Amino acid sequence: VDPVPLVAETSGGNRSFRIEIADDPIERQRGLMFRDEMDDTRGMLFVFEETSEVGFWMKNTPLPLDLIFIGEDGRVRAVLPGESFSEAVISPGVPVRFVLEVKAGIAEKAGVEEGDRIRHPAVDRIAGN
């Protein structure tokens, strides 16, 4: 777990998450597969080398997730649901640089919406803040 929390700046206030970072191909491929549970304040941040359209699937993921797609400016581009064990591709159809996965329902509960700013050193280095 990264020692620095990720913060979502929402209209309802700041929401903090303790995250794992997946910033290489092997970590990104494994993601949260095979995990049965996760605390509401935890998540995984996927960091990509370049901004591009990405797609996720949940074939080996028993835990339903929210996928928060984040642009290189640190702004949320989309929040999409991930269904357990599904092979359907989840993609916002726009280029992103990061994806934050949290337990299903947590994005809504935390008030994370399109346009919100995500802050973490891994994001801020690229976003320039």
Short mmCIF file of C-alpha atoms in Angstrom, two decimals:
data_model
loop_
_atom_site.label_atom_id
_atom_site.label_comp_id
_atom_site.label_asym_id
_atom_site.label_seq_id
_atom_site.Cartn_x
_atom_site.Cartn_y
_atom_site.Cartn_z
CA VAL A 1 0.00 0.00 0.00
CA ASP A 2 1.35 3.40 -0.98
CA PRO A 3 2.14 5.52 2.09
CA VAL A 4 0.54 8.64 0.56
CA PRO A 5 -3.26 8.59 0.31
CA LEU A 6 -5.01 9.38 -2.95
CA VAL A 7 -7.50 12.25 -2.55
CA ALA A 8 -10.60 12.82 -4.66
CA GLU A 9 -11.64 16.47 -4.54
CA THR A 10 -15.43 16.24 -4.82
CA SER A 11 -18.23 18.79 -4.52
CA GLY A 12 -18.97 17.26 -1.10
CA GLY A 13 -15.39 17.59 0.13
CA ASN A 14 -12.17 15.62 -0.08
CA ARG A 15 -12.32 11.80 0.05
CA SER A 16 -9.15 9.81 0.84
CA PHE A 17 -8.25 6.32 -0.31
CA ARG A 18 -5.33 4.09 0.64
CA ILE A 19 -4.13 2.67 -2.67
CA GLU A 20 -1.91 0.13 -4.27
CA ILE A 21 -0.23 1.29 -7.45
CA ALA A 22 -0.11 -0.82 -10.62
CA ASP A 23 2.42 0.94 -12.84
CA ASP A 24 4.00 -1.84 -14.86
CA PRO A 25 2.44 -4.30 -17.33
CA ILE A 26 2.48 -7.29 -14.95
CA GLU A 27 0.89 -5.35 -12.07
CA ARG A 28 -1.72 -3.84 -14.40
CA GLN A 29 -2.55 -7.25 -15.86
CA ARG A 30 -3.10 -8.79 -12.42
CA GLY A 31 -4.90 -5.80 -10.93
CA LEU A 32 -7.44 -6.86 -8.32
CA MET A 33 -8.02 -10.34 -9.76
CA PHE A 34 -8.85 -13.13 -7.33
CA ARG A 35 -9.65 -10.76 -4.43
CA ASP A 36 -12.86 -11.49 -2.57
CA GLU A 37 -12.97 -8.40 -0.38
CA MET A 38 -11.57 -4.92 0.01
CA ASP A 39 -12.14 -2.17 2.54
CA ASP A 40 -14.29 0.80 1.46
CA THR A 41 -11.30 3.16 1.82
CA ARG A 42 -8.94 1.07 -0.33
CA GLY A 43 -8.30 1.00 -4.05
CA MET A 44 -5.82 0.37 -6.83
CA LEU A 45 -4.46 3.09 -9.12
CA PHE A 46 -3.42 1.97 -12.59
CA VAL A 47 -0.78 4.26 -14.06
CA PHE A 48 -0.11 4.10 -17.81
CA GLU A 49 3.00 5.32 -19.63
CA GLU A 50 0.93 7.20 -22.20
CA THR A 51 -2.52 8.72 -22.45
CA SER A 52 -4.73 6.49 -24.61
CA GLU A 53 -8.07 4.73 -24.75
CA VAL A 54 -7.95 1.75 -22.39
CA GLY A 55 -10.25 -1.17 -21.74
CA PHE A 56 -10.61 -3.36 -18.66
CA TRP A 57 -12.38 -6.64 -18.08
CA MET A 58 -13.12 -8.60 -14.91
CA LYS A 59 -12.86 -12.25 -15.96
CA ASN A 60 -11.02 -13.38 -12.81
CA THR A 61 -12.27 -10.70 -10.44
CA PRO A 62 -14.92 -11.87 -7.95
CA LEU A 63 -15.24 -8.42 -6.34
CA PRO A 64 -17.57 -6.01 -8.20
CA LEU A 65 -15.79 -2.69 -8.74
CA ASP A 66 -16.22 0.93 -9.75
CA LEU A 67 -13.69 1.99 -12.39
CA ILE A 68 -12.81 5.68 -12.25
CA PHE A 69 -11.12 6.78 -15.47
CA ILE A 70 -8.80 9.77 -15.05
CA GLY A 71 -7.21 11.99 -17.69
CA GLU A 72 -3.60 13.16 -17.68
CA ASP A 73 -4.80 16.43 -16.11
CA GLY A 74 -5.98 14.50 -13.04
CA ARG A 75 -9.68 15.03 -13.83
CA VAL A 76 -12.22 12.20 -13.73
CA ARG A 77 -13.42 11.40 -17.26
CA ALA A 78 -15.91 8.66 -16.36
CA VAL A 79 -17.06 6.36 -13.58
CA LEU A 80 -18.17 2.94 -14.84
CA PRO A 81 -19.29 -0.26 -13.10
CA GLY A 82 -17.35 -3.50 -13.31
CA GLU A 83 -19.31 -6.74 -13.03
CA SER A 84 -17.73 -9.73 -11.30
CA PHE A 85 -16.27 -12.37 -13.64
CA SER A 86 -17.39 -10.49 -16.76
CA GLU A 87 -15.38 -10.60 -19.99
CA ALA A 88 -17.14 -7.48 -21.31
CA VAL A 89 -14.72 -4.64 -22.01
CA ILE A 90 -15.16 -1.59 -19.78
CA SER A 91 -13.97 1.61 -21.47
CA PRO A 92 -15.06 5.24 -21.36
CA GLY A 93 -14.23 5.70 -25.05
CA VAL A 94 -11.93 8.65 -24.31
CA PRO A 95 -8.17 8.78 -23.68
CA VAL A 96 -7.07 8.46 -20.04
CA ARG A 97 -3.79 8.15 -18.18
CA PHE A 98 -4.99 6.55 -14.94
CA VAL A 99 -7.74 4.26 -13.69
CA LEU A 100 -8.73 3.99 -10.04
CA GLU A 101 -10.55 0.83 -9.02
CA VAL A 102 -12.59 0.84 -5.82
CA LYS A 103 -15.27 -1.45 -4.45
CA ALA A 104 -18.63 -1.19 -6.26
CA GLY A 105 -20.78 1.65 -4.96
CA ILE A 106 -17.91 3.51 -3.31
CA ALA A 107 -17.53 6.13 -6.07
CA GLU A 108 -21.17 7.16 -5.63
CA LYS A 109 -20.96 6.97 -1.84
CA ALA A 110 -17.84 9.19 -1.88
CA GLY A 111 -19.44 11.57 -4.38
CA VAL A 112 -16.80 11.01 -7.07
CA GLU A 113 -18.10 12.37 -10.38
CA GLU A 114 -16.89 13.32 -13.83
CA GLY A 115 -14.75 16.47 -13.62
CA ASP A 116 -13.54 15.91 -10.04
CA ARG A 117 -9.78 16.31 -9.45
CA ILE A 118 -7.77 13.34 -8.23
CA ARG A 119 -4.63 14.11 -6.25
CA HIS A 120 -1.73 11.78 -5.56
CA PRO A 121 2.00 12.19 -6.32
CA ALA A 122 1.73 9.67 -9.21
CA VAL A 123 -1.06 11.77 -10.77
CA ASP A 124 0.29 15.20 -9.85
CA ARG A 125 3.68 14.48 -11.49
CA ILE A 126 1.94 14.07 -14.83
CA ALA A 127 -0.84 16.63 -14.29
CA GLY A 128 1.76 19.26 -13.41
CA ASN A 129 0.46 20.11 -9.93
#
